[in-house]
Short mmCIF file of C-alpha atoms (C1' of nucleotides) in Angstrom, two decimals:
data_model
loop_
_atom_site.label_atom_id
_atom_site.label_comp_id
_atom_site.label_asym_id
_atom_site.label_seq_id
_atom_site.Cartn_x
_atom_site.Cartn_y
_atom_site.Cartn_z
CA MET A 408 0.00 0.00 0.00
CA ARG A 409 3.09 2.24 0.03
CA LYS A 410 3.49 1.91 -3.71
CA GLY A 411 0.45 4.10 -4.23
CA ALA A 412 2.01 6.95 -2.32
CA GLU A 413 5.15 6.59 -4.39
CA THR A 414 3.31 6.86 -7.70
CA ARG A 415 1.32 9.79 -6.37
CA GLU A 416 4.55 11.49 -5.35
CA ARG A 417 6.08 10.88 -8.77
CA LEU A 418 3.00 12.32 -10.45
CA LEU A 419 3.11 15.41 -8.24
CA SER A 420 6.78 15.95 -8.91
CA ILE A 421 6.33 15.70 -12.68
CA ALA A 422 3.25 17.92 -12.52
CA GLU A 423 5.05 20.57 -10.50
CA THR A 424 7.84 20.84 -13.04
CA ALA A 425 5.37 21.01 -15.91
CA VAL A 426 3.13 23.58 -14.24
CA LEU A 427 6.07 25.84 -13.42
CA ALA A 428 7.28 25.64 -17.01
CA LYS A 429 4.00 26.01 -18.90
CA GLY A 430 1.28 27.05 -16.51
CA PHE A 431 -1.54 24.97 -15.12
CA GLY A 432 -3.97 25.41 -17.99
CA ALA A 433 -1.40 24.40 -20.58
CA THR A 434 -0.28 21.30 -18.67
CA SER A 435 -2.11 18.28 -20.07
CA ILE A 436 -2.87 15.19 -18.06
CA GLU A 437 -1.74 13.26 -21.12
CA GLU A 438 1.88 14.42 -20.88
CA LEU A 439 1.97 13.71 -17.15
CA ILE A 440 0.88 10.09 -17.53
CA VAL A 441 3.28 9.53 -20.42
CA GLU A 442 6.22 10.73 -18.33
CA ALA A 443 5.04 8.87 -15.22
CA GLU A 444 4.44 5.74 -17.33
CA ILE A 445 0.94 5.06 -16.10
CA THR A 446 -2.44 5.11 -17.78
CA LYS A 447 -5.09 7.77 -17.64
CA SER A 448 -7.18 5.54 -15.39
CA GLY A 449 -4.22 5.34 -13.07
CA PHE A 450 -4.09 9.10 -12.87
CA PHE A 451 -7.76 9.42 -12.02
CA TYR A 452 -7.35 6.76 -9.36
CA HIS A 453 -5.06 9.18 -7.49
CA PHE A 454 -6.79 12.49 -8.32
CA LYS A 455 -10.45 12.70 -9.10
CA ASP A 456 -9.87 15.68 -11.42
CA LYS A 457 -7.34 18.37 -12.34
CA THR A 458 -8.51 20.60 -9.50
CA GLU A 459 -7.60 17.98 -6.92
CA LEU A 460 -4.17 17.72 -8.52
CA ALA A 461 -3.75 21.48 -8.10
CA ARG A 462 -4.71 21.31 -4.46
CA ALA A 463 -2.31 18.44 -3.77
CA LEU A 464 0.46 20.31 -5.59
CA ILE A 465 0.18 23.46 -3.54
CA VAL A 466 -0.20 21.59 -0.23
CA ARG A 467 2.92 19.57 -0.97
CA TYR A 468 4.80 22.68 -2.07
CA LEU A 469 3.95 24.73 1.00
CA GLU A 470 4.86 21.88 3.35
CA ALA A 471 8.25 21.34 1.70
CA ASP A 472 8.88 25.08 1.70
CA GLU A 473 8.20 25.38 5.39
CA VAL A 474 10.48 22.50 6.29
CA LEU A 475 13.24 24.02 4.18
CA LEU A 476 13.01 27.51 5.67
CA ASP A 477 12.61 26.16 9.20
CA ASP A 478 15.80 24.22 8.79
CA LEU A 479 17.71 27.08 7.17
CA PHE A 480 16.87 29.69 9.78
CA LYS A 481 17.36 27.22 12.60
CA ARG A 482 20.89 26.65 11.34
CA ALA A 483 21.41 30.41 11.11
CA ARG A 484 20.27 30.82 14.69
CA GLU A 485 22.71 28.18 15.84
CA LEU A 486 25.56 30.07 14.20
CA ASN A 487 24.80 33.32 15.98
CA ASP A 488 22.40 33.99 18.81
CA ASP A 489 21.96 37.70 18.08
CA PRO A 490 18.67 38.02 16.15
CA LEU A 491 20.03 40.59 13.66
CA HIS A 492 23.18 38.66 12.83
CA SER A 493 21.25 35.42 12.73
CA LEU A 494 18.82 36.92 10.18
CA LEU A 495 21.72 38.27 8.11
CA ILE A 496 23.34 34.83 8.17
CA GLY A 497 20.00 33.26 7.25
CA LEU A 498 19.66 35.56 4.24
CA LYS A 499 23.22 34.72 3.24
CA LEU A 500 22.41 31.01 3.44
CA LEU A 501 19.23 31.63 1.45
CA ALA A 502 21.18 33.47 -1.25
CA GLU A 503 23.74 30.66 -1.37
CA MET A 504 20.98 28.12 -1.77
CA MET A 505 19.49 30.13 -4.64
CA ALA A 506 22.93 30.48 -6.24
CA ASP A 507 23.39 26.70 -6.09
CA LEU A 508 20.64 26.18 -8.64
CA PRO A 509 22.62 26.12 -11.91
CA GLU A 510 19.50 26.17 -14.08
CA GLY A 511 18.05 28.96 -11.96
CA HIS A 512 15.13 28.71 -9.58
CA PRO A 513 12.40 26.55 -11.10
CA GLY A 514 9.74 28.99 -9.92
CA CYS A 515 7.28 29.42 -7.07
CA LEU A 516 3.93 27.67 -7.23
CA VAL A 517 2.27 30.48 -5.30
CA ALA A 518 3.27 32.93 -8.03
CA THR A 519 2.01 30.63 -10.80
CA ILE A 520 -1.33 30.29 -9.08
CA CYS A 521 -1.62 34.05 -8.53
CA TYR A 522 -1.00 34.63 -12.21
CA GLN A 523 -3.75 32.15 -13.13
CA GLU A 524 -6.30 33.09 -10.49
CA ARG A 525 -9.36 32.41 -12.61
CA LEU A 526 -8.36 28.76 -12.96
CA PHE A 527 -8.58 28.00 -9.26
CA ASP A 528 -11.29 28.05 -6.63
CA LYS A 529 -11.43 29.95 -3.36
CA ASP A 530 -10.08 26.96 -1.48
CA ILE A 531 -6.76 27.00 -3.31
CA HIS A 532 -6.46 30.77 -3.03
CA GLU A 533 -6.85 30.42 0.72
CA LEU A 534 -3.97 27.95 0.72
CA THR A 535 -1.63 30.30 -1.17
CA ARG A 536 -2.68 33.18 1.05
CA GLY A 537 -1.88 31.01 4.07
CA GLY A 538 1.55 30.35 2.63
CA ALA A 539 2.26 34.06 2.21
CA LEU A 540 1.02 34.76 5.74
CA ALA A 541 3.25 32.00 7.12
CA TRP A 542 6.28 33.63 5.53
CA ARG A 543 5.21 36.97 7.00
CA ALA A 544 4.73 35.53 10.49
CA ARG A 545 8.12 33.84 10.43
CA PHE A 546 9.96 37.08 9.67
CA VAL A 547 7.82 39.48 11.70
CA ARG A 548 8.79 37.51 14.79
CA VAL A 549 12.54 37.98 14.26
CA LEU A 550 12.19 41.57 13.09
CA GLU A 551 10.39 42.51 16.30
CA GLU A 552 13.10 40.83 18.29
CA ILE A 553 15.71 42.75 16.32
CA SER A 554 14.04 46.14 16.60
CA GLU A 555 13.98 45.84 20.37
CA ILE A 556 17.75 45.66 20.40
CA TYR A 557 18.52 47.77 17.33
CA PRO A 558 16.08 50.64 16.80
CA PRO A 559 15.45 50.99 13.05
CA ASN A 560 17.03 53.95 11.23
CA ASP A 561 13.83 54.75 9.36
CA ASP A 562 10.17 54.81 10.28
CA VAL A 563 9.03 51.55 8.72
CA ASP A 564 6.25 49.04 9.42
CA LEU A 565 7.88 45.74 10.37
CA VAL A 566 5.10 43.80 8.63
CA GLU A 567 6.07 45.53 5.39
CA VAL A 568 9.72 44.65 5.95
CA ALA A 569 8.74 41.03 6.59
CA ASP A 570 6.72 40.96 3.38
CA LEU A 571 9.64 42.59 1.55
CA ILE A 572 11.57 39.35 1.96
CA SER A 573 8.90 37.39 0.10
CA THR A 574 8.50 40.22 -2.40
CA ILE A 575 12.19 40.16 -3.28
CA VAL A 576 12.32 36.38 -3.59
CA GLU A 577 9.24 36.34 -5.83
CA GLY A 578 10.42 39.32 -7.86
CA GLY A 579 13.95 37.95 -8.02
CA ILE A 580 12.70 34.70 -9.52
CA ILE A 581 10.88 36.61 -12.24
CA MET A 582 13.84 38.88 -12.98
CA SER A 583 16.15 35.85 -13.14
CA LYS A 584 13.86 34.26 -15.68
CA ALA A 585 13.17 37.43 -17.68
CA LEU A 586 16.83 38.42 -17.91
CA ARG A 587 18.05 34.82 -18.31
CA GLU A 588 20.49 35.51 -15.48
CA PRO A 589 20.15 32.70 -12.90
CA GLU A 590 22.47 34.54 -10.49
CA LYS A 591 20.14 37.54 -10.34
CA LEU A 592 17.93 36.02 -7.66
CA ALA A 593 20.80 35.47 -5.23
CA ALA A 594 22.15 38.95 -5.95
CA GLN A 595 18.80 40.53 -5.14
CA VAL A 596 18.57 38.60 -1.86
CA ILE A 597 22.04 39.91 -0.98
CA LEU A 598 20.80 43.43 -1.70
CA LEU A 599 17.89 42.83 0.66
CA ARG A 600 20.49 41.85 3.22
CA SER A 601 22.17 45.19 2.61
CA TYR A 602 18.90 46.97 3.34
CA ILE A 603 18.31 45.06 6.59
CA LYS A 604 21.87 45.89 7.57
CA LEU A 605 21.43 49.60 6.82
CA LEU A 606 18.06 49.66 8.52
CA PHE A 607 19.14 48.18 11.85
CA SER A 608 22.87 48.83 12.14
CA PRO A 609 23.64 51.44 14.74
CA ARG A 610 24.83 54.57 12.91
CA PRO A 611 28.26 55.79 13.67
CA SER A 612 27.80 59.21 15.20
CA MET B 672 -8.92 51.02 -43.03
CA ARG B 673 -8.78 52.37 -39.51
CA LYS B 674 -11.57 50.08 -38.39
CA GLY B 675 -9.25 47.10 -38.62
CA ALA B 676 -6.80 48.63 -36.20
CA GLU B 677 -9.66 49.32 -33.82
CA THR B 678 -10.85 45.69 -33.79
CA ARG B 679 -7.28 44.51 -33.42
CA GLU B 680 -6.80 46.82 -30.46
CA ARG B 681 -10.02 45.59 -28.85
CA LEU B 682 -8.91 41.98 -29.32
CA LEU B 683 -5.53 42.71 -27.76
CA SER B 684 -7.10 44.46 -24.81
CA ILE B 685 -9.50 41.60 -24.14
CA ALA B 686 -6.71 39.06 -24.60
CA GLU B 687 -4.41 40.88 -22.20
CA THR B 688 -7.00 40.83 -19.43
CA ALA B 689 -7.74 37.16 -20.05
CA VAL B 690 -4.08 36.13 -20.19
CA LEU B 691 -3.28 37.96 -16.95
CA ALA B 692 -6.22 36.28 -15.23
CA LYS B 693 -5.86 32.71 -16.51
CA GLY B 694 -2.55 32.33 -18.24
CA PHE B 695 -1.86 32.08 -21.95
CA GLY B 696 -2.44 28.36 -22.33
CA ALA B 697 -5.80 28.51 -20.59
CA THR B 698 -7.04 31.46 -22.64
CA SER B 699 -9.12 30.14 -25.53
CA ILE B 700 -9.54 31.97 -28.80
CA GLU B 701 -13.22 31.10 -28.49
CA GLU B 702 -13.78 33.28 -25.42
CA LEU B 703 -11.88 36.18 -26.99
CA ILE B 704 -14.04 36.26 -30.11
CA VAL B 705 -17.24 35.94 -28.07
CA GLU B 706 -16.30 38.98 -25.98
CA ALA B 707 -15.05 40.94 -28.99
CA GLU B 708 -18.19 39.96 -30.93
CA ILE B 709 -16.42 38.76 -34.03
CA THR B 710 -16.09 35.36 -35.66
CA LYS B 711 -13.20 32.97 -35.54
CA SER B 712 -12.36 33.83 -39.13
CA GLY B 713 -12.20 37.47 -38.07
CA PHE B 714 -9.68 36.58 -35.41
CA PHE B 715 -7.44 34.70 -37.80
CA TYR B 716 -7.62 37.61 -40.20
CA HIS B 717 -5.79 39.72 -37.60
CA PHE B 718 -3.46 37.08 -36.15
CA LYS B 719 -2.34 34.07 -38.12
CA ASP B 720 -2.12 31.95 -34.95
CA LYS B 721 -2.00 32.18 -31.17
CA THR B 722 1.75 32.77 -31.19
CA GLU B 723 1.35 35.93 -33.22
CA LEU B 724 -1.25 37.12 -30.72
CA ALA B 725 1.29 36.60 -27.94
CA ARG B 726 3.92 38.58 -29.79
CA ALA B 727 1.52 41.45 -30.48
CA LEU B 728 0.44 41.43 -26.82
CA ILE B 729 3.92 41.77 -25.42
CA VAL B 730 4.99 44.39 -27.97
CA ARG B 731 1.93 46.50 -27.16
CA TYR B 732 2.48 46.04 -23.42
CA LEU B 733 6.14 47.06 -23.46
CA GLU B 734 5.44 50.13 -25.58
CA ALA B 735 2.66 51.33 -23.29
CA ASP B 736 4.81 50.64 -20.26
CA GLU B 737 7.69 52.70 -21.61
CA VAL B 738 5.46 55.67 -22.43
CA LEU B 739 3.97 55.51 -18.94
CA LEU B 740 7.29 55.39 -17.09
CA ASP B 741 8.84 58.02 -19.36
CA ASP B 742 6.01 60.36 -18.53
CA LEU B 743 6.08 59.62 -14.82
CA PHE B 744 9.80 60.14 -14.29
CA LYS B 745 9.82 63.16 -16.59
CA ARG B 746 7.19 64.74 -14.34
CA ALA B 747 9.27 63.81 -11.29
CA ARG B 748 12.31 65.44 -12.82
CA GLU B 749 10.36 68.64 -13.44
CA LEU B 750 9.36 68.76 -9.79
CA ASN B 751 12.95 68.56 -8.53
CA ASP B 752 16.17 68.78 -10.46
CA ASP B 753 18.28 66.91 -7.92
CA PRO B 754 18.56 63.32 -9.22
CA LEU B 755 18.09 61.72 -5.80
CA HIS B 756 15.03 63.74 -4.87
CA SER B 757 13.64 63.36 -8.35
CA LEU B 758 13.95 59.55 -8.09
CA LEU B 759 12.35 59.59 -4.65
CA ILE B 760 9.47 61.68 -6.04
CA GLY B 761 9.21 59.33 -9.02
CA LEU B 762 8.92 56.32 -6.71
CA LYS B 763 6.28 58.18 -4.69
CA LEU B 764 4.31 58.88 -7.89
CA LEU B 765 4.73 55.24 -8.90
CA ALA B 766 3.40 54.07 -5.54
CA GLU B 767 0.46 56.46 -5.82
CA MET B 768 -0.34 55.14 -9.27
CA MET B 769 -0.27 51.59 -7.92
CA ALA B 770 -2.46 52.59 -5.00
CA ASP B 771 -5.02 54.09 -7.40
CA LEU B 772 -5.88 50.65 -8.77
CA PRO B 773 -8.82 49.66 -6.56
CA GLU B 774 -8.94 46.09 -7.86
CA GLY B 775 -5.18 45.85 -7.46
CA HIS B 776 -2.63 45.69 -10.25
CA PRO B 777 -3.89 43.47 -13.08
CA GLY B 778 -0.48 41.86 -13.43
CA CYS B 779 2.63 42.14 -15.58
CA LEU B 780 2.75 40.38 -18.93
CA VAL B 781 6.49 39.84 -18.61
CA ALA B 782 5.90 37.85 -15.42
CA THR B 783 3.14 35.74 -17.00
CA ILE B 784 5.36 34.89 -19.92
CA CYS B 785 8.29 33.99 -17.64
CA TYR B 786 6.05 31.63 -15.73
CA GLN B 787 4.96 29.91 -18.94
CA GLU B 788 8.31 29.83 -20.72
CA ARG B 789 7.73 26.57 -22.54
CA LEU B 790 4.74 28.06 -24.36
CA PHE B 791 6.72 30.75 -26.14
CA ASP B 792 9.54 30.81 -28.65
CA LYS B 793 12.94 32.46 -28.38
CA ASP B 794 11.66 35.53 -30.19
CA ILE B 795 9.18 36.40 -27.48
CA HIS B 796 11.67 35.67 -24.72
CA GLU B 797 14.02 38.17 -26.35
CA LEU B 798 11.24 40.76 -26.22
CA THR B 799 10.62 40.26 -22.48
CA ARG B 800 14.35 40.30 -21.83
CA GLY B 801 14.54 43.57 -23.74
CA GLY B 802 11.80 44.98 -21.54
CA ALA B 803 13.66 44.06 -18.36
CA LEU B 804 16.88 45.52 -19.76
CA ALA B 805 15.09 48.76 -20.66
CA TRP B 806 13.89 49.12 -17.07
CA ARG B 807 17.43 48.48 -15.87
CA ALA B 808 18.95 51.04 -18.26
CA ARG B 809 16.43 53.69 -17.23
CA PHE B 810 17.30 53.40 -13.55
CA VAL B 811 21.05 52.74 -13.84
CA ARG B 812 21.37 56.11 -15.55
CA VAL B 813 19.80 58.03 -12.63
CA LEU B 814 21.52 55.93 -10.00
CA GLU B 815 24.93 56.75 -11.46
CA GLU B 816 24.04 60.40 -11.50
CA ILE B 817 22.93 60.14 -7.87
CA SER B 818 26.01 58.25 -6.66
CA GLU B 819 28.28 60.94 -8.05
CA ILE B 820 26.66 63.46 -5.73
CA TYR B 821 25.71 61.19 -2.84
CA PRO B 822 28.24 58.40 -2.24
CA PRO B 823 26.29 55.26 -1.27
CA ASN B 824 26.40 54.15 2.36
CA ASP B 825 27.01 50.51 1.44
CA ASP B 826 29.13 48.76 -1.15
CA VAL B 827 26.46 47.88 -3.70
CA ASP B 828 26.41 47.32 -7.45
CA LEU B 829 24.22 50.00 -9.03
CA VAL B 830 22.96 47.55 -11.65
CA GLU B 831 21.62 45.41 -8.83
CA VAL B 832 19.92 48.42 -7.26
CA ALA B 833 18.37 49.30 -10.62
CA ASP B 834 17.08 45.74 -10.99
CA LEU B 835 15.79 45.88 -7.43
CA ILE B 836 13.16 48.37 -8.57
CA SER B 837 11.78 45.90 -11.10
CA THR B 838 12.16 43.06 -8.63
CA ILE B 839 10.06 44.85 -6.03
CA VAL B 840 7.35 45.82 -8.49
CA GLU B 841 7.13 42.26 -9.83
CA GLY B 842 7.28 40.72 -6.37
CA GLY B 843 4.86 43.30 -5.01
CA ILE B 844 2.28 42.40 -7.64
CA ILE B 845 2.51 38.74 -6.66
CA MET B 846 2.30 39.47 -2.92
CA SER B 847 -0.69 41.76 -3.52
CA LYS B 848 -2.43 38.96 -5.35
CA ALA B 849 -1.40 36.18 -2.96
CA LEU B 850 -2.37 38.11 0.16
CA ARG B 851 -5.45 39.67 -1.47
CA GLU B 852 -4.17 43.03 -0.26
CA PRO B 853 -4.20 45.44 -3.23
CA GLU B 854 -2.40 48.10 -1.17
CA LYS B 855 0.58 45.82 -0.61
CA LEU B 856 2.24 46.70 -3.92
CA ALA B 857 2.28 50.44 -3.18
CA ALA B 858 3.53 49.80 0.34
CA GLN B 859 6.43 47.73 -0.96
CA VAL B 860 7.39 50.45 -3.44
CA ILE B 861 7.40 52.94 -0.57
CA LEU B 862 9.71 50.59 1.33
CA LEU B 863 12.03 50.53 -1.66
CA ARG B 864 11.98 54.31 -1.47
CA SER B 865 13.08 53.99 2.17
CA TYR B 866 16.04 51.87 1.07
CA ILE B 867 17.12 54.32 -1.64
CA LYS B 868 16.86 57.08 0.95
CA LEU B 869 18.97 55.17 3.50
CA LEU B 870 21.46 54.16 0.85
CA PHE B 871 22.18 57.64 -0.50
CA SER B 872 21.30 60.08 2.27
CA PRO B 873 24.36 61.64 3.81
CA ARG B 874 24.77 60.21 7.32
CA PRO B 875 24.67 62.65 10.17
CA SER B 876 28.11 62.47 11.72
"C1'" DA C 793 -5.41 -17.17 0.99
"C1'" DC C 794 -7.91 -13.18 0.93
"C1'" DA C 795 -9.13 -8.43 0.70
"C1'" DA C 796 -8.08 -4.21 -0.28
"C1'" DA C 797 -5.17 -1.25 -3.06
"C1'" DA C 798 -3.35 0.03 -7.22
"C1'" DC C 799 -3.87 0.01 -11.13
"C1'" DT C 800 -5.15 -1.30 -16.83
"C1'" DG C 801 -8.29 -1.28 -21.02
"C1'" DT C 802 -11.80 0.42 -23.69
"C1'" DA C 803 -15.09 3.38 -25.24
"C1'" DC C 804 -17.25 7.66 -25.42
"C1'" DT C 805 -18.49 13.06 -25.11
"C1'" DG C 806 -17.61 17.70 -25.91
"C1'" DG C 807 -14.60 21.67 -26.40
"C1'" DC C 808 -10.84 23.88 -28.50
"C1'" DG C 809 -6.83 25.17 -31.73
"C1'" DG C 810 -6.05 25.35 -36.14
"C1'" DT C 811 -6.82 25.02 -41.34
"C1'" DA C 812 -9.09 25.96 -45.62
"C1'" DC C 813 -11.57 28.56 -48.52
"C1'" DA C 814 -15.53 30.80 -50.66
"C1'" DG C 815 -18.38 34.65 -50.12
"C1'" DT C 816 -19.67 39.44 -48.62
"C1'" DA C 817 -19.87 44.21 -46.74
"C1'" DC C 818 -17.58 48.30 -46.07
"C1'" DT C 819 -14.54 52.22 -47.24
"C1'" DC C 820 -10.94 54.95 -49.19
"C1'" DG C 821 -8.68 57.09 -53.09
"C1'" DC C 822 -9.25 58.48 -57.54
"C1'" DG D 612 -19.42 56.50 -58.17
"C1'" DC D 613 -16.52 52.75 -59.03
"C1'" DG D 614 -12.94 49.59 -58.48
"C1'" DA D 615 -9.59 47.73 -55.25
"C1'" DG D 616 -8.27 46.52 -51.41
"C1'" DT D 617 -9.67 45.88 -46.41
"C1'" DA D 618 -12.18 43.71 -43.06
"C1'" DC D 619 -14.54 40.67 -42.18
"C1'" DT D 620 -18.62 36.23 -42.16
"C1'" DG D 621 -20.05 31.26 -42.90
"C1'" DT D 622 -19.26 26.60 -43.21
"C1'" DA D 623 -16.98 22.52 -42.83
"C1'" DC D 624 -13.52 19.89 -41.19
"C1'" DC D 625 -9.24 17.56 -38.45
"C1'" DG D 626 -6.93 16.02 -34.39
"C1'" DC D 627 -5.89 16.57 -29.54
"C1'" DC D 628 -7.21 16.64 -24.87
"C1'" DA D 629 -10.07 16.83 -20.27
"C1'" DG D 630 -13.14 14.30 -18.24
"C1'" DT D 631 -16.55 10.29 -17.43
"C1'" DA D 632 -17.79 5.54 -16.81
"C1'" DC D 633 -16.98 1.16 -15.61
"C1'" DA D 634 -15.46 -3.55 -15.92
"C1'" DG D 635 -11.39 -6.23 -15.45
"C1'" DT D 636 -6.58 -7.39 -13.65
"C1'" DT D 637 -2.39 -7.36 -10.99
"C1'" DT D 638 0.05 -6.31 -6.76
"C1'" DT D 639 0.64 -5.96 -1.86
"C1'" DG D 640 0.12 -6.37 3.15
"C1'" DT D 641 -1.49 -9.31 6.68
#
DNA sequence: ACAAAACTGTACTGGCGGTACAGTACTCGC
DNA sequence: GCGAGTACTGTACCGCCAGTACAGTTTTGT
C-alpha cells in the first residue's frame, strides 16, 4: 500500500515541473501520464480531477517550503544567537541556496497560481494566502526581536519589511527568468540583506 | 482602413486581461471572439495563430509601459532637479499610481510569460528580456548620477539596485495577489523608497 | 489465501486550436 | 461612383485533450 504513495509522489513531482514551465492550464494530463508511465485511469485513481491535482500540488509545495526555511533559519540561529546577525546569516544562506541552482530557480507555485487566479477556486487561493502569511509571520517575529535591540534607522512598518523578503524572492525569480540571469535572484537577496543591515545597524555618530 | 486597427486593439485588450487572469495556455480563442463579438475567421484575419497574438500582446504592453514610465519620471524630474530627490518623487508617484488601482494591479505580462516559458519561442523571450533591460537602463542612468553626488552608504552594485526596482514591483504584484491586499504593492514600493533614501542620504556624523 | 489497493483497457463526449476557402460588406482614393 | 483593397462572415472539417464511466486485472500487506 506504500506503492500508491510513491506513484502519487512521482506524479506530483512531474506535474510541479510542468506547471512551473507552462502554466496549469497548458499542462495536459496526457503528458503527465506519459512521463510517469501510467495510464489515464491510473491518474484518475489518485486524483479525481485536475482541480484535486492542483490542491495536492500546492499543499505539498507549502509543506516542503516550510520544512526548508525552518531548517535554514534554525541553522542560522545556531551560528549566531543575536537576532540581527542570525537573520543576516539566514539571508546569506538563502542566497547561497538560490545560487546553487545552476538552471536557476524553477519557480514558485504560489506565483504561478496568482497569475492564473481564474483557474482555481477559493479553497486554493486560501492555501496560497496562508503560505504568504506564514512567511510573513516567520519574519515578523525575528524583526520585532531585532528592533527591540537595534532601533530601526527609518520609520518603517515591520510587517512591510517582513513581506519585503517574500517580495524580493518572488520578484527575483521573475527577474532571473526574464533576464536569463540565474544569479540575479541570489544577488537581489544579498541586496535585501544590505537593506536590513542599513536599517538596523547602529549609525556611527 | 482604420476600423481594422480598432478591432485589433479591442482583441488585444480583451486578450491581455484574459491572459493575466488565466494564463496564456488557458485562454481560448473562443472566449476572446465571443467577448469581442467577431467570428473565428475574423480573429485569424488579424493574427495568423496564437503565437502571433502573444507577440503582439507583449509588444503592445512594453510600448505602453515605456510611455507611462517616461512620462512619470519626466514629471518627477520637473518637480525637482536633484537626481536623488527626483527619483524619490518618481517612486512616490509610482506608488500612488499603484495605489489608485482599486482592484489591485492586473499583473505584468512579462511575469506571466516567464512563468509559462515553454509556451513561447525564443523571439518572445528576447522581447521580455529587452523589456527588463530597458527598465534596468532607465534606472542605472539616474543611479549613477545620484552616486556621483551622494556616495552610497554601502558597497552595492548600481545595476543590482536598478534591478531591485523591477524586482520589487514584480514581487509586489505577486504578494498583492497572494495576500489579497491590493495596497501591498504600493507599500512595498514605498519601502524601496526607504532603502534608496537610506542608501544615499548623507549620514549625520 | 484473501481483501483491499493500485492500477489497466476500452469506449465515449464535448470543447478547442487550427486550417481551408468561398463569399460578402464596407470604405478609401481616384 | 466605381474599383480595389480591407475587413470581415459562414461553413466545414481535423486532431488533440479533459473528463466520465466502468469492468477487469495485478500487486501488496497481513
